[in-house]
């Protein structure tokens, strides 16, 4: 995976981190990918932020570049780099998208996948310990998972229980929808959201 390819415009660095999390490694085809602790390369004149990512399976490093003009309007990008840390190591869950507009880099299938990944990670974390610190970590993970449902719901037309075709950015994600449309209904996502923390 390199920074060549589609223009990636996140609404926040948290959204950029989640985008990385759901990608697969170009070297081994596995994953997950994680943002490296190495300092990102910030090209202020070009409005670009390049993250080094590392495959959790094979350790292969790569770079992913995001255009960050929208993020720059909210403040200095370098002061927001804490959003790139995994939610389990943050003092609070970060806002994924402060706007009403749907994501341009993660489609509805991606948000549902991320919800499932984060919910499973929170479940696994809750089994490790019942300490106060662990409970706070699990809650942050569940809050971020709930925000993924909020992001998925932004793709729906007001009068339809199924997401429109434009809510799926790739043939693969649309195929996942066609195979299990019941997973992507507005009603199901709203029900899941009602069970999640605010």
PDB file of C-alpha atoms in Angstrom:
ATOM      1  CA  UNK A   1       0.000   0.000   0.000  1.00  0.00           C
ATOM      2  CA  UNK A   2       1.424   3.367  -0.936  1.00  0.00           C
ATOM      3  CA  UNK A   3       0.257   6.908  -1.009  1.00  0.00           C
ATOM      4  CA  UNK A   4      -0.469   6.606  -4.735  1.00  0.00           C
ATOM      5  CA  UNK A   5      -4.123   5.973  -5.485  1.00  0.00           C
ATOM      6  CA  UNK A   6      -7.386   7.691  -4.649  1.00  0.00           C
ATOM      7  CA  UNK A   7      -7.375  11.038  -2.873  1.00  0.00           C
ATOM      8  CA  UNK A   8      -8.187  10.316   0.766  1.00  0.00           C
ATOM      9  CA  UNK A   9      -9.951  13.204   2.515  1.00  0.00           C
ATOM     10  CA  UNK A  10     -10.889  12.377   6.124  1.00  0.00           C
ATOM     11  CA  UNK A  11     -13.078  14.490   8.383  1.00  0.00           C
ATOM     12  CA  UNK A  12     -10.656  13.907  11.278  1.00  0.00           C
ATOM     13  CA  UNK A  13      -7.447  12.097  12.123  1.00  0.00           C
ATOM     14  CA  UNK A  14      -9.582   9.599  14.033  1.00  0.00           C
ATOM     15  CA  UNK A  15     -11.362   8.781  10.773  1.00  0.00           C
ATOM     16  CA  UNK A  16      -7.960   8.418   9.081  1.00  0.00           C
ATOM     17  CA  UNK A  17      -6.871   5.968  11.814  1.00  0.00           C
ATOM     18  CA  UNK A  18     -10.061   3.929  11.369  1.00  0.00           C
ATOM     19  CA  UNK A  19      -9.558   3.896   7.596  1.00  0.00           C
ATOM     20  CA  UNK A  20      -6.085   2.432   8.165  1.00  0.00           C
ATOM     21  CA  UNK A  21      -7.496  -0.144  10.578  1.00  0.00           C
ATOM     22  CA  UNK A  22      -9.800  -1.692   7.968  1.00  0.00           C
ATOM     23  CA  UNK A  23      -7.244  -1.922   5.145  1.00  0.00           C
ATOM     24  CA  UNK A  24      -5.328  -5.058   4.225  1.00  0.00           C
ATOM     25  CA  UNK A  25      -1.596  -5.326   3.714  1.00  0.00           C
ATOM     26  CA  UNK A  26      -0.415  -5.177   0.103  1.00  0.00           C
ATOM     27  CA  UNK A  27       2.514  -7.395   1.009  1.00  0.00           C
ATOM     28  CA  UNK A  28       0.768 -10.373   2.643  1.00  0.00           C
ATOM     29  CA  UNK A  29      -2.927  -9.624   2.017  1.00  0.00           C
ATOM     30  CA  UNK A  30      -3.648  -9.866   5.724  1.00  0.00           C
ATOM     31  CA  UNK A  31      -3.652  -7.363   8.554  1.00  0.00           C
ATOM     32  CA  UNK A  32      -4.781  -5.485  10.474  1.00  0.00           C
ATOM     33  CA  UNK A  33      -2.757  -2.391   9.708  1.00  0.00           C
ATOM     34  CA  UNK A  34      -1.837  -0.085  12.552  1.00  0.00           C
ATOM     35  CA  UNK A  35      -0.544   3.478  12.519  1.00  0.00           C
ATOM     36  CA  UNK A  36       3.154   3.377  13.379  1.00  0.00           C
ATOM     37  CA  UNK A  37       4.377   5.416  16.364  1.00  0.00           C
ATOM     38  CA  UNK A  38       6.825   7.076  13.945  1.00  0.00           C
ATOM     39  CA  UNK A  39       6.105  10.776  13.504  1.00  0.00           C
ATOM     40  CA  UNK A  40       3.860  11.368  10.469  1.00  0.00           C
ATOM     41  CA  UNK A  41       5.169  13.503   7.612  1.00  0.00           C
ATOM     42  CA  UNK A  42       3.166  16.718   7.434  1.00  0.00           C
ATOM     43  CA  UNK A  43       3.387  18.765   4.236  1.00  0.00           C
ATOM     44  CA  UNK A  44       1.610  21.986   5.271  1.00  0.00           C
ATOM     45  CA  UNK A  45       1.862  23.762   1.870  1.00  0.00           C
ATOM     46  CA  UNK A  46       0.502  20.660   0.116  1.00  0.00           C
ATOM     47  CA  UNK A  47      -2.133  20.011   2.843  1.00  0.00           C
ATOM     48  CA  UNK A  48      -0.969  16.392   3.113  1.00  0.00           C
ATOM     49  CA  UNK A  49      -0.279  14.093   6.036  1.00  0.00           C
ATOM     50  CA  UNK A  50       1.530  10.825   5.363  1.00  0.00           C
ATOM     51  CA  UNK A  51       1.212   8.087   7.960  1.00  0.00           C
ATOM     52  CA  UNK A  52       3.521   5.119   8.240  1.00  0.00           C
ATOM     53  CA  UNK A  53       1.438   2.003   8.759  1.00  0.00           C
ATOM     54  CA  UNK A  54       2.590  -1.460   9.781  1.00  0.00           C
ATOM     55  CA  UNK A  55       0.921  -4.802   9.128  1.00  0.00           C
ATOM     56  CA  UNK A  56       0.125  -6.633  12.366  1.00  0.00           C
ATOM     57  CA  UNK A  57       0.645  -9.966  10.602  1.00  0.00           C
ATOM     58  CA  UNK A  58       3.874  -9.633   8.587  1.00  0.00           C
ATOM     59  CA  UNK A  59       5.285  -6.346   9.932  1.00  0.00           C
ATOM     60  CA  UNK A  60       5.540  -4.790   6.460  1.00  0.00           C
ATOM     61  CA  UNK A  61       5.599  -0.961   6.613  1.00  0.00           C
ATOM     62  CA  UNK A  62       3.877   1.269   4.074  1.00  0.00           C
ATOM     63  CA  UNK A  63       2.732   4.876   3.711  1.00  0.00           C
ATOM     64  CA  UNK A  64      -0.774   6.264   3.327  1.00  0.00           C
ATOM     65  CA  UNK A  65      -1.274   9.931   2.489  1.00  0.00           C
ATOM     66  CA  UNK A  66      -4.354  11.955   3.425  1.00  0.00           C
ATOM     67  CA  UNK A  67      -5.401  15.422   2.282  1.00  0.00           C
ATOM     68  CA  UNK A  68      -6.095  17.418   5.425  1.00  0.00           C
ATOM     69  CA  UNK A  69      -7.450  20.844   4.353  1.00  0.00           C
ATOM     70  CA  UNK A  70     -10.722  20.246   6.198  1.00  0.00           C
ATOM     71  CA  UNK A  71      -8.901  19.221   9.368  1.00  0.00           C
ATOM     72  CA  UNK A  72      -6.575  22.249   9.108  1.00  0.00           C
ATOM     73  CA  UNK A  73      -9.605  24.556   9.261  1.00  0.00           C
ATOM     74  CA  UNK A  74     -10.263  23.306  12.796  1.00  0.00           C
ATOM     75  CA  UNK A  75      -6.735  23.948  14.069  1.00  0.00           C
ATOM     76  CA  UNK A  76      -3.069  22.936  13.813  1.00  0.00           C
ATOM     77  CA  UNK A  77      -2.849  19.376  12.496  1.00  0.00           C
ATOM     78  CA  UNK A  78       0.246  18.580  14.550  1.00  0.00           C
ATOM     79  CA  UNK A  79      -1.649  19.328  17.772  1.00  0.00           C
ATOM     80  CA  UNK A  80      -4.267  16.707  16.801  1.00  0.00           C
ATOM     81  CA  UNK A  81      -1.846  13.811  16.326  1.00  0.00           C
ATOM     82  CA  UNK A  82      -3.082  12.175  19.536  1.00  0.00           C
ATOM     83  CA  UNK A  83      -6.187  11.151  17.572  1.00  0.00           C
ATOM     84  CA  UNK A  84      -4.008   8.660  15.702  1.00  0.00           C
ATOM     85  CA  UNK A  85      -3.530   6.571  18.858  1.00  0.00           C
ATOM     86  CA  UNK A  86      -5.664   3.511  19.366  1.00  0.00           C
ATOM     87  CA  UNK A  87      -8.782   4.299  21.398  1.00  0.00           C
ATOM     88  CA  UNK A  88      -7.673   1.861  24.122  1.00  0.00           C
ATOM     89  CA  UNK A  89      -4.741   4.195  24.893  1.00  0.00           C
ATOM     90  CA  UNK A  90      -6.666   7.479  24.849  1.00  0.00           C
ATOM     91  CA  UNK A  91      -8.198   9.328  27.776  1.00  0.00           C
ATOM     92  CA  UNK A  92     -11.494   9.662  25.852  1.00  0.00           C
ATOM     93  CA  UNK A  93     -13.012   8.537  22.565  1.00  0.00           C
ATOM     94  CA  UNK A  94     -12.401  11.146  19.845  1.00  0.00           C
ATOM     95  CA  UNK A  95     -15.065  12.560  17.535  1.00  0.00           C
ATOM     96  CA  UNK A  96     -14.877  10.801  14.177  1.00  0.00           C
ATOM     97  CA  UNK A  97     -16.783  13.302  12.071  1.00  0.00           C
ATOM     98  CA  UNK A  98     -18.012  16.644  13.435  1.00  0.00           C
ATOM     99  CA  UNK A  99     -20.132  17.259  10.314  1.00  0.00           C
ATOM    100  CA  UNK A 100     -23.440  15.859   9.059  1.00  0.00           C
ATOM    101  CA  UNK A 101     -21.825  14.777   5.802  1.00  0.00           C
ATOM    102  CA  UNK A 102     -21.014  11.084   5.268  1.00  0.00           C
ATOM    103  CA  UNK A 103     -17.461   9.886   4.987  1.00  0.00           C
ATOM    104  CA  UNK A 104     -15.603  10.119   1.684  1.00  0.00           C
ATOM    105  CA  UNK A 105     -13.156   7.334   2.565  1.00  0.00           C
ATOM    106  CA  UNK A 106     -15.174   4.719   4.502  1.00  0.00           C
ATOM    107  CA  UNK A 107     -18.460   3.466   3.086  1.00  0.00           C
ATOM    108  CA  UNK A 108     -21.477   2.078   4.926  1.00  0.00           C
ATOM    109  CA  UNK A 109     -20.118  -1.487   4.789  1.00  0.00           C
ATOM    110  CA  UNK A 110     -16.817  -0.248   6.211  1.00  0.00           C
ATOM    111  CA  UNK A 111     -18.536   1.460   9.144  1.00  0.00           C
ATOM    112  CA  UNK A 112     -20.511  -1.700   9.939  1.00  0.00           C
ATOM    113  CA  UNK A 113     -17.269  -3.725   9.757  1.00  0.00           C
ATOM    114  CA  UNK A 114     -15.527  -1.252  12.075  1.00  0.00           C
ATOM    115  CA  UNK A 115     -18.461  -1.401  14.507  1.00  0.00           C
ATOM    116  CA  UNK A 116     -18.107  -5.200  14.614  1.00  0.00           C
ATOM    117  CA  UNK A 117     -14.314  -5.022  15.007  1.00  0.00           C
ATOM    118  CA  UNK A 118     -14.471  -2.479  17.834  1.00  0.00           C
ATOM    119  CA  UNK A 119     -17.312  -4.270  19.615  1.00  0.00           C
ATOM    120  CA  UNK A 120     -15.385  -7.542  19.489  1.00  0.00           C
ATOM    121  CA  UNK A 121     -12.207  -5.815  20.703  1.00  0.00           C
ATOM    122  CA  UNK A 122     -14.168  -4.272  23.600  1.00  0.00           C
ATOM    123  CA  UNK A 123     -15.620  -7.676  24.478  1.00  0.00           C
ATOM    124  CA  UNK A 124     -12.159  -9.266  24.472  1.00  0.00           C
ATOM    125  CA  UNK A 125     -10.760  -6.400  26.560  1.00  0.00           C
ATOM    126  CA  UNK A 126     -13.571  -6.724  29.118  1.00  0.00           C
ATOM    127  CA  UNK A 127     -12.652 -10.388  29.673  1.00  0.00           C
ATOM    128  CA  UNK A 128      -9.060  -9.501  30.583  1.00  0.00           C
ATOM    129  CA  UNK A 129      -9.792  -7.600  33.777  1.00  0.00           C
ATOM    130  CA  UNK A 130     -12.525  -5.863  35.727  1.00  0.00           C
ATOM    131  CA  UNK A 131     -10.326  -3.035  37.007  1.00  0.00           C
ATOM    132  CA  UNK A 132     -11.606   0.518  36.842  1.00  0.00           C
ATOM    133  CA  UNK A 133      -9.029   1.390  34.162  1.00  0.00           C
ATOM    134  CA  UNK A 134     -10.073  -1.552  31.998  1.00  0.00           C
ATOM    135  CA  UNK A 135     -13.751  -0.656  32.333  1.00  0.00           C
ATOM    136  CA  UNK A 136     -12.983   2.897  31.170  1.00  0.00           C
ATOM    137  CA  UNK A 137     -11.032   1.530  28.196  1.00  0.00           C
ATOM    138  CA  UNK A 138     -13.887  -0.800  27.246  1.00  0.00           C
ATOM    139  CA  UNK A 139     -16.355   2.087  27.470  1.00  0.00           C
ATOM    140  CA  UNK A 140     -14.187   4.260  25.166  1.00  0.00           C
ATOM    141  CA  UNK A 141     -14.037   1.417  22.646  1.00  0.00           C
ATOM    142  CA  UNK A 142     -17.820   0.995  22.781  1.00  0.00           C
ATOM    143  CA  UNK A 143     -18.358   4.734  22.353  1.00  0.00           C
ATOM    144  CA  UNK A 144     -16.144   4.685  19.249  1.00  0.00           C
ATOM    145  CA  UNK A 145     -18.038   1.646  17.930  1.00  0.00           C
ATOM    146  CA  UNK A 146     -21.306   3.535  18.455  1.00  0.00           C
ATOM    147  CA  UNK A 147     -19.927   6.489  16.510  1.00  0.00           C
ATOM    148  CA  UNK A 148     -19.259   4.089  13.617  1.00  0.00           C
ATOM    149  CA  UNK A 149     -22.994   3.340  13.536  1.00  0.00           C
ATOM    150  CA  UNK A 150     -23.712   7.090  13.498  1.00  0.00           C
ATOM    151  CA  UNK A 151     -21.417   7.382  10.486  1.00  0.00           C
ATOM    152  CA  UNK A 152     -23.110   4.473   8.690  1.00  0.00           C
ATOM    153  CA  UNK A 153     -26.528   6.072   9.229  1.00  0.00           C
ATOM    154  CA  UNK A 154     -25.405   9.290   7.493  1.00  0.00           C
ATOM    155  CA  UNK A 155     -25.529   7.435   4.153  1.00  0.00           C
ATOM    156  CA  UNK A 156     -29.249   6.630   4.284  1.00  0.00           C
ATOM    157  CA  UNK A 157     -31.945   8.484   2.375  1.00  0.00           C
ATOM    158  CA  UNK A 158     -34.695   9.641   4.704  1.00  0.00           C
ATOM    159  CA  UNK A 159     -37.443   7.401   3.324  1.00  0.00           C
ATOM    160  CA  UNK A 160     -35.548   4.140   2.807  1.00  0.00           C
ATOM    161  CA  UNK A 161     -34.575   1.345   5.191  1.00  0.00           C
ATOM    162  CA  UNK A 162     -31.782   0.175   2.870  1.00  0.00           C
ATOM    163  CA  UNK A 163     -28.716   2.258   1.998  1.00  0.00           C
ATOM    164  CA  UNK A 164     -28.477   3.585  -1.582  1.00  0.00           C
ATOM    165  CA  UNK A 165     -25.957   2.156  -4.067  1.00  0.00           C
ATOM    166  CA  UNK A 166     -23.763   5.262  -3.673  1.00  0.00           C
ATOM    167  CA  UNK A 167     -23.222   4.276  -0.015  1.00  0.00           C
ATOM    168  CA  UNK A 168     -20.893   1.492  -1.197  1.00  0.00           C
ATOM    169  CA  UNK A 169     -17.561   2.635  -2.622  1.00  0.00           C
ATOM    170  CA  UNK A 170     -16.332  -0.687  -4.038  1.00  0.00           C
ATOM    171  CA  UNK A 171     -17.783  -3.721  -5.781  1.00  0.00           C
ATOM    172  CA  UNK A 172     -16.601  -5.867  -2.867  1.00  0.00           C
ATOM    173  CA  UNK A 173     -18.480  -3.878  -0.242  1.00  0.00           C
ATOM    174  CA  UNK A 174     -21.607  -3.763  -2.422  1.00  0.00           C
ATOM    175  CA  UNK A 175     -21.349  -7.533  -2.855  1.00  0.00           C
ATOM    176  CA  UNK A 176     -21.216  -7.950   0.937  1.00  0.00           C
ATOM    177  CA  UNK A 177     -24.427  -5.928   1.119  1.00  0.00           C
ATOM    178  CA  UNK A 178     -26.127  -8.051  -1.566  1.00  0.00           C
ATOM    179  CA  UNK A 179     -25.181 -11.236   0.281  1.00  0.00           C
ATOM    180  CA  UNK A 180     -26.531 -10.044   3.663  1.00  0.00           C
ATOM    181  CA  UNK A 181     -28.771  -6.976   3.149  1.00  0.00           C
ATOM    182  CA  UNK A 182     -30.388  -7.502   6.559  1.00  0.00           C
ATOM    183  CA  UNK A 183     -27.084  -6.500   8.213  1.00  0.00           C
ATOM    184  CA  UNK A 184     -27.270  -3.035   6.645  1.00  0.00           C
ATOM    185  CA  UNK A 185     -30.855  -1.942   7.259  1.00  0.00           C
ATOM    186  CA  UNK A 186     -31.476   1.365   8.982  1.00  0.00           C
ATOM    187  CA  UNK A 187     -33.705  -0.400  11.526  1.00  0.00           C
ATOM    188  CA  UNK A 188     -30.922  -2.812  12.548  1.00  0.00           C
ATOM    189  CA  UNK A 189     -28.324  -0.044  12.815  1.00  0.00           C
ATOM    190  CA  UNK A 190     -30.679   2.145  14.872  1.00  0.00           C
ATOM    191  CA  UNK A 191     -31.408  -0.799  17.192  1.00  0.00           C
ATOM    192  CA  UNK A 192     -27.688  -1.481  17.649  1.00  0.00           C
ATOM    193  CA  UNK A 193     -27.114   2.211  18.295  1.00  0.00           C
ATOM    194  CA  UNK A 194     -29.820   2.301  20.971  1.00  0.00           C
ATOM    195  CA  UNK A 195     -27.919  -0.438  22.844  1.00  0.00           C
ATOM    196  CA  UNK A 196     -24.636   1.484  22.666  1.00  0.00           C
ATOM    197  CA  UNK A 197     -23.281   4.134  25.034  1.00  0.00           C
ATOM    198  CA  UNK A 198     -23.664   7.812  24.186  1.00  0.00           C
TER     199      UNK A 198
END
